[in-house]
Coordinates of C-alpha atoms in Angstrom, one line a residue:
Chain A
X5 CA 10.5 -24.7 -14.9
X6 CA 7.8 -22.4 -16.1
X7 CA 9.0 -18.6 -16.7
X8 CA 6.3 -16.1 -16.6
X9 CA 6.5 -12.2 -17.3
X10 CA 2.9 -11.1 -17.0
X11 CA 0.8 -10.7 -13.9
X12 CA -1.9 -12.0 -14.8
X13 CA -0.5 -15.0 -16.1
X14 CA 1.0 -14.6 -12.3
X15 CA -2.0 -14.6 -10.8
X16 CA -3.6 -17.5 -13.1
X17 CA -1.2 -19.8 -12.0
X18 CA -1.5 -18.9 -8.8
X19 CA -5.0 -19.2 -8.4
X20 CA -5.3 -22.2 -10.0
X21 CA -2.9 -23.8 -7.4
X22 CA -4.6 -22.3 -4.3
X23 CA -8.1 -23.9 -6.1
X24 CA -6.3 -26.8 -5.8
X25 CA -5.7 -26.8 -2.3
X26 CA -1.9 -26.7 -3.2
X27 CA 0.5 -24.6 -1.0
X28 CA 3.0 -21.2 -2.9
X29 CA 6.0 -20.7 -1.3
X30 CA 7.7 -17.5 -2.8
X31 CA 11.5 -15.9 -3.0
X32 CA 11.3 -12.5 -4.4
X33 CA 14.9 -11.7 -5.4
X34 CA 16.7 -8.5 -7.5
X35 CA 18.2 -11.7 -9.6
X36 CA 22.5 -12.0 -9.0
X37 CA 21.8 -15.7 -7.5
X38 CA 24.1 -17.0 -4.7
X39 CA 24.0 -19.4 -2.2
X40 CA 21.5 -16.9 0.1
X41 CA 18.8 -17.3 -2.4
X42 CA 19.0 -20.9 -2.6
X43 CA 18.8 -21.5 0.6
X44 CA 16.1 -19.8 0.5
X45 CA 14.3 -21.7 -2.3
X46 CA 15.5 -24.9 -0.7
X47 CA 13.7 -24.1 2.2
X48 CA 10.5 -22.9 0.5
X49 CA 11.0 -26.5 -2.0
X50 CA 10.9 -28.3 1.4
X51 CA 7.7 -26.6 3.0
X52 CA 5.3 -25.6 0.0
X53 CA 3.5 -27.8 -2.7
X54 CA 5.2 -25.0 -5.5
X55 CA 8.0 -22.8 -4.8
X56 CA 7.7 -19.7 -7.1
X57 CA 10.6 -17.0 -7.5
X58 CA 10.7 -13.5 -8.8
X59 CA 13.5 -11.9 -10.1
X60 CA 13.1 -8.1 -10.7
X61 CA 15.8 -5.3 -9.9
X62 CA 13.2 -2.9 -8.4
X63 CA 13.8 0.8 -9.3
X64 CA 12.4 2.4 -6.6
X65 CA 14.4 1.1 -3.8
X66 CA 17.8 2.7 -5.1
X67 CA 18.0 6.3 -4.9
X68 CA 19.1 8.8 -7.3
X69 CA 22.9 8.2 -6.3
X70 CA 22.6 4.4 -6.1
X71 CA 23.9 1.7 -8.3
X72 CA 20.3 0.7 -10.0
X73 CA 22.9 1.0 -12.8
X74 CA 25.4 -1.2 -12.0
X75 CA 23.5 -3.9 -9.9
X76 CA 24.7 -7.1 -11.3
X77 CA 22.5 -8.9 -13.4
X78 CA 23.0 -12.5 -14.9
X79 CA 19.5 -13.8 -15.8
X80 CA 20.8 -17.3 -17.9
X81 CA 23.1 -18.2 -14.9
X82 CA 20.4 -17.5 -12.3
X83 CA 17.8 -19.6 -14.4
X84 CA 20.0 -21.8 -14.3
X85 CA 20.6 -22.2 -10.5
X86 CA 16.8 -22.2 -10.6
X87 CA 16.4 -25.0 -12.8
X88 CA 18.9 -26.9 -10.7
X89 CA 17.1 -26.5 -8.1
X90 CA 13.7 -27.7 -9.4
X91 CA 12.2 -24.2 -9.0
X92 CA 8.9 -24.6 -10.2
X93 CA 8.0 -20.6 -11.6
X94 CA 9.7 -18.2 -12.4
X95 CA 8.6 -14.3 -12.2
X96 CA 9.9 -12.2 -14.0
X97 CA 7.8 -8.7 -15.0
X98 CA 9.7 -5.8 -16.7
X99 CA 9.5 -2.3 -15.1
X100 CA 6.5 -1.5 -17.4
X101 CA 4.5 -4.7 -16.0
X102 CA 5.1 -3.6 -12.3
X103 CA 5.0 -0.2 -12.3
X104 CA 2.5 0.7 -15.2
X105 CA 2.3 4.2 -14.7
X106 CA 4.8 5.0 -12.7
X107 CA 5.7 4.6 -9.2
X108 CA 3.0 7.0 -8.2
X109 CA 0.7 5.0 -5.9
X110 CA 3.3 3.6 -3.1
X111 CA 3.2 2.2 -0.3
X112 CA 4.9 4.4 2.7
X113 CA 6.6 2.6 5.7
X114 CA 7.0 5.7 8.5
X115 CA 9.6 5.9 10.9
X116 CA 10.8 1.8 10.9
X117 CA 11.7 2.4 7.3
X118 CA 13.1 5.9 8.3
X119 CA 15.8 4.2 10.8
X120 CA 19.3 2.1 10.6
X121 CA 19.8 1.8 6.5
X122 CA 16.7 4.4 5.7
X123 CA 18.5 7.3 7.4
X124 CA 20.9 7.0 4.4
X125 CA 18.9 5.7 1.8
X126 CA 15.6 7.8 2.0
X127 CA 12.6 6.4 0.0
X128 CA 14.2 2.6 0.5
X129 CA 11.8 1.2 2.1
X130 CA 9.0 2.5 0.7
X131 CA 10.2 1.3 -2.8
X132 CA 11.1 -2.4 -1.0
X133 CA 7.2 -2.1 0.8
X134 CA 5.8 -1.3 -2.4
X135 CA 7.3 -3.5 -4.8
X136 CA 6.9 -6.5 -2.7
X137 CA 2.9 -5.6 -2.2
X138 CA 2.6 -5.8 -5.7
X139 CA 4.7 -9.0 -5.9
X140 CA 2.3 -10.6 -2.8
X141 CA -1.1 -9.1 -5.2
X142 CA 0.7 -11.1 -8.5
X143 CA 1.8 -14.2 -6.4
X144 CA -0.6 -14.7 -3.9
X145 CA 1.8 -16.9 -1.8
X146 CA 1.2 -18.6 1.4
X147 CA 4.7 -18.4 2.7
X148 CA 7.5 -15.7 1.9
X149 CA 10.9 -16.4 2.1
X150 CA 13.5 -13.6 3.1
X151 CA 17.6 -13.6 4.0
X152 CA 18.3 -12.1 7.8
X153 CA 20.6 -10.5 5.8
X154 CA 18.2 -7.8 5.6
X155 CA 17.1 -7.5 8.7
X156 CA 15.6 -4.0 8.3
X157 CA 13.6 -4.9 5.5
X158 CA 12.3 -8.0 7.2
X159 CA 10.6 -6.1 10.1
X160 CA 8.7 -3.4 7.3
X161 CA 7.6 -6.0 6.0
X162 CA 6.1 -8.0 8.5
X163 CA 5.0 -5.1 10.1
X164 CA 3.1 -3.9 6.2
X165 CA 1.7 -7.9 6.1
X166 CA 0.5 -7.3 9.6
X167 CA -0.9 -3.4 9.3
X168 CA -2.4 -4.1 5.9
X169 CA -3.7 -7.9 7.0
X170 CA -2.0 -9.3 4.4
X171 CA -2.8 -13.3 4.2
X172 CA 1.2 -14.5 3.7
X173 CA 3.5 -15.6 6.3
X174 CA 6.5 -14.0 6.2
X175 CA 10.0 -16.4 7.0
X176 CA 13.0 -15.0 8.3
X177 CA 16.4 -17.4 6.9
X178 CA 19.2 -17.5 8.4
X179 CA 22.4 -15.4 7.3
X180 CA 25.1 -17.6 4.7
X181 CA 28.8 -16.2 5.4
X182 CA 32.1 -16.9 3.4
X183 CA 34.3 -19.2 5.4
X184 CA 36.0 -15.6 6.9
X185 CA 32.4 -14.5 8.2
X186 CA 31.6 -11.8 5.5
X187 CA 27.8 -12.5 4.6
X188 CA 27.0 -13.2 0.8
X189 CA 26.0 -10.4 -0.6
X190 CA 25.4 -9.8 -4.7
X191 CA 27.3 -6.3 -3.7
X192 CA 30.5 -8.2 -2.7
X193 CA 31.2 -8.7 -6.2
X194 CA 32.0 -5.2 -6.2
X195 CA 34.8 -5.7 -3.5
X196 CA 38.9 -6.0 -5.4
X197 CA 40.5 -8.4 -3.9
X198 CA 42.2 -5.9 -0.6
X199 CA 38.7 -5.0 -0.1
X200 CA 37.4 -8.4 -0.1
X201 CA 39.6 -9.6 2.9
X202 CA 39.1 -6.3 4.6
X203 CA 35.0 -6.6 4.7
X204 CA 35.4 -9.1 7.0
X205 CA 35.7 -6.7 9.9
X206 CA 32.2 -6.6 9.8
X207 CA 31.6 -9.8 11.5
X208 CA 34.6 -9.5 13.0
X209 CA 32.9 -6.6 14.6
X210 CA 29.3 -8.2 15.4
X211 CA 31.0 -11.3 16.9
X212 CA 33.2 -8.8 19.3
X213 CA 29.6 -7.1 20.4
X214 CA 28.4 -10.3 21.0
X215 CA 31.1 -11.7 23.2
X216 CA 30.9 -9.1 25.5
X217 CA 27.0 -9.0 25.9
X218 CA 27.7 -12.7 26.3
X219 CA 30.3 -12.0 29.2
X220 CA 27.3 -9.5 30.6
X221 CA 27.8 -6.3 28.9
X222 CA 24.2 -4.4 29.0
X223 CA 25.5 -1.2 28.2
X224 CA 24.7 -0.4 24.6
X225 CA 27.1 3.0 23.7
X226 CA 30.1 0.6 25.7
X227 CA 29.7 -2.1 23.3
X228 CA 28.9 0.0 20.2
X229 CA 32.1 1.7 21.0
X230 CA 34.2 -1.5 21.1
X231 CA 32.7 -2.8 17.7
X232 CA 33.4 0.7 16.2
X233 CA 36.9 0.2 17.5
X234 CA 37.6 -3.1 15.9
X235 CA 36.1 -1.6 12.4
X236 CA 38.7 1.4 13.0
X237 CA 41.3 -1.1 12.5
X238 CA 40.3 -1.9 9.6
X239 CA 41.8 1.2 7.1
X240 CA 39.5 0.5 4.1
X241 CA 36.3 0.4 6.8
X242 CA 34.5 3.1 7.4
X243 CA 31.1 2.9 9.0
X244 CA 27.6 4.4 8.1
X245 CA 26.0 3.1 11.8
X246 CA 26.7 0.4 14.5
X247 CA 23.4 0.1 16.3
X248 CA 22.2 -2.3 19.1
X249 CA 18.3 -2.7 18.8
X250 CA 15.0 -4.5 19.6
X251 CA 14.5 -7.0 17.0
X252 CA 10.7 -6.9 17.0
X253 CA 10.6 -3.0 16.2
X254 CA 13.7 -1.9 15.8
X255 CA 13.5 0.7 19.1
X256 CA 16.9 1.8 20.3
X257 CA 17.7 0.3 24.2
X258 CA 19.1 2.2 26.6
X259 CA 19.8 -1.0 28.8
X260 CA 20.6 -3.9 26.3
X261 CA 18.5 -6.9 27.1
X262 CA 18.4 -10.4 25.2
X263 CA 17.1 -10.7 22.2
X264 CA 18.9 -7.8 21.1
X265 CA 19.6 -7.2 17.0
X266 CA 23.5 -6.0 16.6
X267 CA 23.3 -4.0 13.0
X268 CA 25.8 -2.2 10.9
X269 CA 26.5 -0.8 7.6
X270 CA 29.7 -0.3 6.5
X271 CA 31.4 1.2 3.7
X272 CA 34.2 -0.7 2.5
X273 CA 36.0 1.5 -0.4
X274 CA 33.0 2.3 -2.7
X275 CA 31.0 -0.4 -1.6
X276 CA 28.2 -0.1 0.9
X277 CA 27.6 -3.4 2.7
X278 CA 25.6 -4.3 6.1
X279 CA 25.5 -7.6 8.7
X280 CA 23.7 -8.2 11.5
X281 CA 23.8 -10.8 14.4
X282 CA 20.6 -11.7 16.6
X283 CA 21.9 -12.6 20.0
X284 CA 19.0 -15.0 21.6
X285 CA 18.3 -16.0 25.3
X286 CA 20.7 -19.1 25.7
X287 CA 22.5 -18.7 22.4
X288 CA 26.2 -20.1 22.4
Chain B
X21 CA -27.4 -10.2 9.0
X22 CA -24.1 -11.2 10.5
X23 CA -22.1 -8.7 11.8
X24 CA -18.4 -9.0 11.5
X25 CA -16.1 -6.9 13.8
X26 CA -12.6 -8.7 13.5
X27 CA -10.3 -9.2 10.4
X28 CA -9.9 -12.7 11.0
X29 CA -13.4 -13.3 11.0
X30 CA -14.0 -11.4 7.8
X31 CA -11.3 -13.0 6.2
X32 CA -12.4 -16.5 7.1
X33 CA -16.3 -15.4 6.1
X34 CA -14.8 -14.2 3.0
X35 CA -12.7 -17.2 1.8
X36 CA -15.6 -19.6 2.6
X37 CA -17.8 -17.9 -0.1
X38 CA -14.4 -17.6 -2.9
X39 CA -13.9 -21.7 -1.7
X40 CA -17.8 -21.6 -2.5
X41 CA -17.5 -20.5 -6.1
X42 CA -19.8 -17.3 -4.6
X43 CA -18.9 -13.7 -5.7
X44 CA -19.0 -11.3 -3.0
X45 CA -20.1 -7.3 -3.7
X46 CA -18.7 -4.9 -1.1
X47 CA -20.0 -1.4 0.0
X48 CA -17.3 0.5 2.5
X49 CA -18.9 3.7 4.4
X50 CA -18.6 5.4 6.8
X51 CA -22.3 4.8 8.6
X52 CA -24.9 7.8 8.3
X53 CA -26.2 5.9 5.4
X54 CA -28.4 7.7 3.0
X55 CA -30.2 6.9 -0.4
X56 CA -26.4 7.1 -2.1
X57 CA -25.2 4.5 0.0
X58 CA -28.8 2.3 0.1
X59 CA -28.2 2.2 -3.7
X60 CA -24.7 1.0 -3.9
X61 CA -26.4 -1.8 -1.8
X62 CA -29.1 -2.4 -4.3
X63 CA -26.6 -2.9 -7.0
X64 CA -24.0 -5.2 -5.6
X65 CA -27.2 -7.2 -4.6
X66 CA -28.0 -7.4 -8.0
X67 CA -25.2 -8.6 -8.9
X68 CA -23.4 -10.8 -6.4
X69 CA -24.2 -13.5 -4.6
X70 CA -23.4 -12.3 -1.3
X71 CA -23.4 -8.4 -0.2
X72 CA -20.5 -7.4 2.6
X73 CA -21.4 -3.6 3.8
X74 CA -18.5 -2.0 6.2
X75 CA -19.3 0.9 8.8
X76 CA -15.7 2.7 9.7
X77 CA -15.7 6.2 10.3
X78 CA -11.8 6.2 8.9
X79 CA -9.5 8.5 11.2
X80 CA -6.6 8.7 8.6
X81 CA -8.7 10.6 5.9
X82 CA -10.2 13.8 8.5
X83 CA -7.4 16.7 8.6
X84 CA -6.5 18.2 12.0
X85 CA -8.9 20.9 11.4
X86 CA -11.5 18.5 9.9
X87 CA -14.9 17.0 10.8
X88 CA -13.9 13.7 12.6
X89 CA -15.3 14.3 15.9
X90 CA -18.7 15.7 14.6
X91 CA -18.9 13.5 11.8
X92 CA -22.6 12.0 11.7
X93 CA -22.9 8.9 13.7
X94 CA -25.7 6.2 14.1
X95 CA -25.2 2.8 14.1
X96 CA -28.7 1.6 15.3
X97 CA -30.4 3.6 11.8
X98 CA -27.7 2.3 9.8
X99 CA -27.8 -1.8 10.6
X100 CA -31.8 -1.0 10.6
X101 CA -31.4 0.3 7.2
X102 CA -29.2 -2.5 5.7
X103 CA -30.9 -5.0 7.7
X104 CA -34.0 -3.7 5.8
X105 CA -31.9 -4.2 2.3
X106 CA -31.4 -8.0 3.5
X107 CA -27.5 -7.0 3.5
X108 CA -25.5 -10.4 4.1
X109 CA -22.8 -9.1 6.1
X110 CA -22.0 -5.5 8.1
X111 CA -17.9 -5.8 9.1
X112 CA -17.9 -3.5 11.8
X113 CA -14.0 -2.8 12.7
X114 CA -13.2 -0.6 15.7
X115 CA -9.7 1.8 15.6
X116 CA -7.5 -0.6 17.1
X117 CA -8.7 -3.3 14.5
X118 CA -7.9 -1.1 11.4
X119 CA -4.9 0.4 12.7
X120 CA -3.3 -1.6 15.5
X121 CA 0.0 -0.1 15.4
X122 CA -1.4 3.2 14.7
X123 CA -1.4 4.4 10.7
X124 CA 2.6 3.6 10.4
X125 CA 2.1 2.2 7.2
X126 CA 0.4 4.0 4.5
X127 CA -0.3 4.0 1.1
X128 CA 0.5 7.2 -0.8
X129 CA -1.5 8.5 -4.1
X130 CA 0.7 10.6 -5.2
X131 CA 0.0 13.3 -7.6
X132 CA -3.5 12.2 -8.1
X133 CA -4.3 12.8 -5.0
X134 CA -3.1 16.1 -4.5
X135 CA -5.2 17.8 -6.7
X136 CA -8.5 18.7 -6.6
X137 CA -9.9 18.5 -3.1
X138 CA -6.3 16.8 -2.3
X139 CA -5.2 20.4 -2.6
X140 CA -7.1 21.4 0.2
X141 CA -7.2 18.1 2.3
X142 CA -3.4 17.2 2.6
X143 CA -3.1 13.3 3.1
X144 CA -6.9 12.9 2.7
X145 CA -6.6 10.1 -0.3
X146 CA -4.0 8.7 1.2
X147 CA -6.0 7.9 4.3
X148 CA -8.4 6.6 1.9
X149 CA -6.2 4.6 0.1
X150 CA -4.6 3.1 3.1
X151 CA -7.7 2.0 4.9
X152 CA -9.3 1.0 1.3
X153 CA -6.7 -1.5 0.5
X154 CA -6.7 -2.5 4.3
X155 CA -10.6 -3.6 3.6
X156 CA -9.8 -4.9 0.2
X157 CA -7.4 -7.6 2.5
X158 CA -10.2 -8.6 5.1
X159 CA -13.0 -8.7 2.7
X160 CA -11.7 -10.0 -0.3
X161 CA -14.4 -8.5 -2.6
X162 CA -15.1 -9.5 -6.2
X163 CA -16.5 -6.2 -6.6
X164 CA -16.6 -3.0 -4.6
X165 CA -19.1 0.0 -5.6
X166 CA -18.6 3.7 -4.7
X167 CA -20.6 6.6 -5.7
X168 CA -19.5 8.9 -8.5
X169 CA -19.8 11.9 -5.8
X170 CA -16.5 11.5 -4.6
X171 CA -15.4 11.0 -8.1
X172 CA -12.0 11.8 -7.3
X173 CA -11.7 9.3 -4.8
X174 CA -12.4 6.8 -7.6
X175 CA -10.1 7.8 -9.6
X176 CA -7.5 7.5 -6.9
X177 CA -9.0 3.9 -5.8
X178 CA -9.0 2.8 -9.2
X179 CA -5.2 3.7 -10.1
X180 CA -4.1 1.9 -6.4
X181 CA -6.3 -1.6 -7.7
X182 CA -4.7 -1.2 -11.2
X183 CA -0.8 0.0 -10.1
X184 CA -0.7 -3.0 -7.1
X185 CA -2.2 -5.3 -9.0
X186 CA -5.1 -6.1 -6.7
X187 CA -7.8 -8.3 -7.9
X188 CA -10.8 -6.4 -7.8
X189 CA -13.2 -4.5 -10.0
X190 CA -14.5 -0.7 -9.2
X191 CA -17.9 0.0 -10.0
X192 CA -18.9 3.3 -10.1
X193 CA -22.4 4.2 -9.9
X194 CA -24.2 7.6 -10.5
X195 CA -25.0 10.8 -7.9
X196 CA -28.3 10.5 -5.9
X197 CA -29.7 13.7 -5.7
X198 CA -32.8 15.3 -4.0
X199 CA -35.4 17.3 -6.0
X200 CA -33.3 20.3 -6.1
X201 CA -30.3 19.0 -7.6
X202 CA -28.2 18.8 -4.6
X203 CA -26.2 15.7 -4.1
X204 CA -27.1 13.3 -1.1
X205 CA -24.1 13.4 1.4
X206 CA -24.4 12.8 5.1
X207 CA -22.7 16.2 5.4
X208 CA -25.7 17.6 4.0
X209 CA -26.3 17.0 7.7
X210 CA -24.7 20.4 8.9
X211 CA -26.5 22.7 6.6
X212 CA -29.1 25.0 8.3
X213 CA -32.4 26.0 6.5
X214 CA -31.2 29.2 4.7
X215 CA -27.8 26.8 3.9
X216 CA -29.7 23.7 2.8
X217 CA -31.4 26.0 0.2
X218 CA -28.0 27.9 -1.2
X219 CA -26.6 24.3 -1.4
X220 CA -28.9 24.1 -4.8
X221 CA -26.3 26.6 -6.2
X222 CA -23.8 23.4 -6.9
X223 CA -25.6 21.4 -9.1
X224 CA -27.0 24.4 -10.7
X225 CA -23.2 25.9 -11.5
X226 CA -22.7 22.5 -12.9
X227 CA -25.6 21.8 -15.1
X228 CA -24.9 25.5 -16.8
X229 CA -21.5 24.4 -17.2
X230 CA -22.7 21.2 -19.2
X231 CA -25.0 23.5 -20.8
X232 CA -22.5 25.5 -22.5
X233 CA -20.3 23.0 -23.2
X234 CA -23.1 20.9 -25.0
X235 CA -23.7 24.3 -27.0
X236 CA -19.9 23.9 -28.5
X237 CA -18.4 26.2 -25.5
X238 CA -14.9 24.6 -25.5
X239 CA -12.5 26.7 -23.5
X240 CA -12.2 25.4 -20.1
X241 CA -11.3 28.8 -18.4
X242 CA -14.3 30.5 -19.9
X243 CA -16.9 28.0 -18.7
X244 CA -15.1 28.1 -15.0
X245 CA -15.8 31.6 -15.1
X246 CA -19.2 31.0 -16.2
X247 CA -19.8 28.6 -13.3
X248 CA -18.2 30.9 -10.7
X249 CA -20.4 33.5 -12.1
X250 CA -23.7 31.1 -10.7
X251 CA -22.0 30.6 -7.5
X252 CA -21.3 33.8 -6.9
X253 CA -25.0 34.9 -7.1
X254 CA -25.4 32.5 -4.1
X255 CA -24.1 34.7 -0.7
X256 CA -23.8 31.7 1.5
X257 CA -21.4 30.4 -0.8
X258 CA -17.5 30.8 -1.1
X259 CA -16.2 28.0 -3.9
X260 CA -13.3 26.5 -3.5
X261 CA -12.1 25.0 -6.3
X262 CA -14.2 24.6 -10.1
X263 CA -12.6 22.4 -12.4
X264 CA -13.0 21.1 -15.8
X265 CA -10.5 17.8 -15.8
X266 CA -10.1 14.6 -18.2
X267 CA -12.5 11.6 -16.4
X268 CA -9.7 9.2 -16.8
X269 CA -7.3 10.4 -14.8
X270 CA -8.0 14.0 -13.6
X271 CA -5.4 16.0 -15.8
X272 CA -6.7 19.3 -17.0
X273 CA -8.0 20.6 -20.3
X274 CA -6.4 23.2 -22.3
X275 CA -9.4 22.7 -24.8
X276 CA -12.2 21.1 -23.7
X277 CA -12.6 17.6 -24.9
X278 CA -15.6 14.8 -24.2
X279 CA -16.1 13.2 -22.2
X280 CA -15.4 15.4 -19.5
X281 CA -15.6 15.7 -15.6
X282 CA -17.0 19.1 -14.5
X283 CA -16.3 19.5 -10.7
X284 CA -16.3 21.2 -7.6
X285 CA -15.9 22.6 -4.0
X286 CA -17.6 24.9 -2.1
X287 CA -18.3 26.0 1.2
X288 CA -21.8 26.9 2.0
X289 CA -21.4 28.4 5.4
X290 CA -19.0 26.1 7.7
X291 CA -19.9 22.8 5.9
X292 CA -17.8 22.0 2.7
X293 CA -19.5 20.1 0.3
X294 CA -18.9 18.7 -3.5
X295 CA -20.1 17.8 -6.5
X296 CA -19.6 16.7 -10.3
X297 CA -21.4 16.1 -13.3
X298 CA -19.3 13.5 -16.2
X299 CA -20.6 15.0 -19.7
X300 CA -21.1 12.1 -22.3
X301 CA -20.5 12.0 -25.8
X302 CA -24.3 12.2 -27.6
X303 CA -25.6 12.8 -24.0
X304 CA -29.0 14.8 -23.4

């Protein structure tokens, strides 16, 4: 597994594969491996030629209040996961290779990074848009791989590779969830152990708002309601936003129609974490 | 000469000549081509193997109050003109092609670009930023040449190639000017007799500041007067901003040091036009 800290060393090997006629698949990650990366470099190992991934705990996507501080960080044990996995590359540029002078020329995402999570966390977006530009300039992959996890983040930037004509195809991966439902997150190692079983209401919640659109519920406010009810029985919960949306652009419905994106954020304790659950035509 | 009027098509053009081993040179306007642009052409001729001009009047970098709608058009002249140059390629994008989910996602310049004309031209470098690095995607240039005139705006383009990491070099090449002194610009276009005569007054303000400075003058407030002092002798003109500022990136001088970027603003009548001279080390 090759480790590489400079762009241009980046974009060497990179160009030297694409001469080749040899296909980059790429996981751009803030490091704190778990099973949602890898099954993310799995499915890049088992569609690309090369599977590159980056680690880099981007400071402009956590705002002033944020815990940029406190984000976990474990580089040997995620090389190590990496290695295991046969990773080819690994990307990893310090905050002076990625941001040479300063964050000043960014990229700005509008009103779909101003939504959902960016009504809380102002500027988010705009640092994950401009961060990952940068990554797509040093990498110059053919396929990006991204958790639904971050559902938010996966529209900007398919919406950025498609506004700015960006040559990478963007992949959406399916959620990984602890045997209770609660999504694998790096931030539920912030959870004690009460809070932990408690942050399953989350899901708990999204599978309730999806059982009732399933039994024919179209009215969004009714079944926000009910999901906000079953996360009020939950005493460590309290919740940022339980939204029902579009999930091509993220528009609010006033009638809910299939596909619809059920999203949350919740706090549980300290600890800000968010789900989501794309009910499809058919699904179940 | 082919002319190019989807991304797609650009793109594909563009990554048959990289597969080729061929360089490509690229010249983006904005049509009402003059000697400055015609130039630019000559020199990416001389030094590519293939010679990509685009035409886009750019909506994002015109103010609300600005010249957009009036703003000098004429196609026919202008693919006459570069056909005449035995330009490879004009990429012709219409509105919806550039922006075709309006300008949601935009690159922002930051401090750099508020300055300066930014002062006066809120979100102007952005918009130029934004629809530059959108051209940068579908034409893939090896090299891309702009004219020192809008010197700020290569200082802004510049910074954006270097901070994302794109994979291009800037060229800058020097001020056409007619007989008088006054810079070629298509918005020389607006002026009126008497005007077109008082526009002299800018390259004249200039080339006294140089003139003082290459006599030792080196307080920057002192030669500003100075210049003022010219334009001020000129009734048809009202300045806007005169500036001495570092050529690298913009900052201002408490003592003047070379080289140096002498610039300005100023409105002759309705039509706002600007102009700079860079003064050299051993120059004259």
């Amino acid at each position: 597994m090759q480790t590489i800290k400079i762009i241009k060393k980046m974009r060497a090997f990179s160009n030297k594969l694409r001469s080749e006629g040899r296909t980059i698949g790429f996981v751009p990650t803030m490091g704190a491996l778990h099973e949602g990366h890898l099954s993310l470099v799995r499915r890049s190992k088992s569609e690309n030629d090369v599977t590159v991934v980056s680690i880099f705990i981007n400071p402009t996507q956590f705002g002033p209040e944020e815990d940029f501080e406190q984000y976990p960080r474990n580089m040997e044990s995620d090389l190590g996961k990496l290695s295991g996995l046969s990773t080819d590359a690994v990307f990893i540029p310090d905050d002076t290779e990625m941001y040479p002078e300063g964050p000043a020329v960014s990229v700005h995402t509008g009103h779909i990074g101003e939504i959902l999570c960016g009504a809380s966390r102002p500027g988010h977006f705009d640092g994950v848009a401009t961060v990952v530009a940068r990554l797509f300039n040093a990498v110059m992959p053919n396929r990006t791989y991204f958790g639904q996890k971050d559902y938010q983040q996966t529209v900007v930037i398919k919406k950025m590779v498609r506004e700015q004509g960006l040559d990478a195809e963007i992949i959406v991966c399916p959620i990984i969830r602890e045997p209770d439902g609660l999504a694998i997150s790096s931030r539920n190692a912030y959870l004690n152990t009460g809070e932990r079983k408690a942050a399953a209401v989350l899901h708990k919640a999204l599978k309730h708002g999806e059982d009732l659109m399933k039994k024919g519920a179209d009215d969004p406010s009714q079944v926000i309601k009910e999901m906000e009810k079953v996360i009020g029985s939950e005493p460590l919960a309290e919740p940022e936003y339980v939204e029902i949306v579009s999930p091509e652009d993220l528009s609010s419905m006033i009638k809910i129609s299939i596909p619809a994106c059920l999203c949350l954020a919740v706090k549980i304790g300290t600890t800000r974490l968010i789900d989501n659950v794309i009910v499809q035509k058919n699904a179940g």
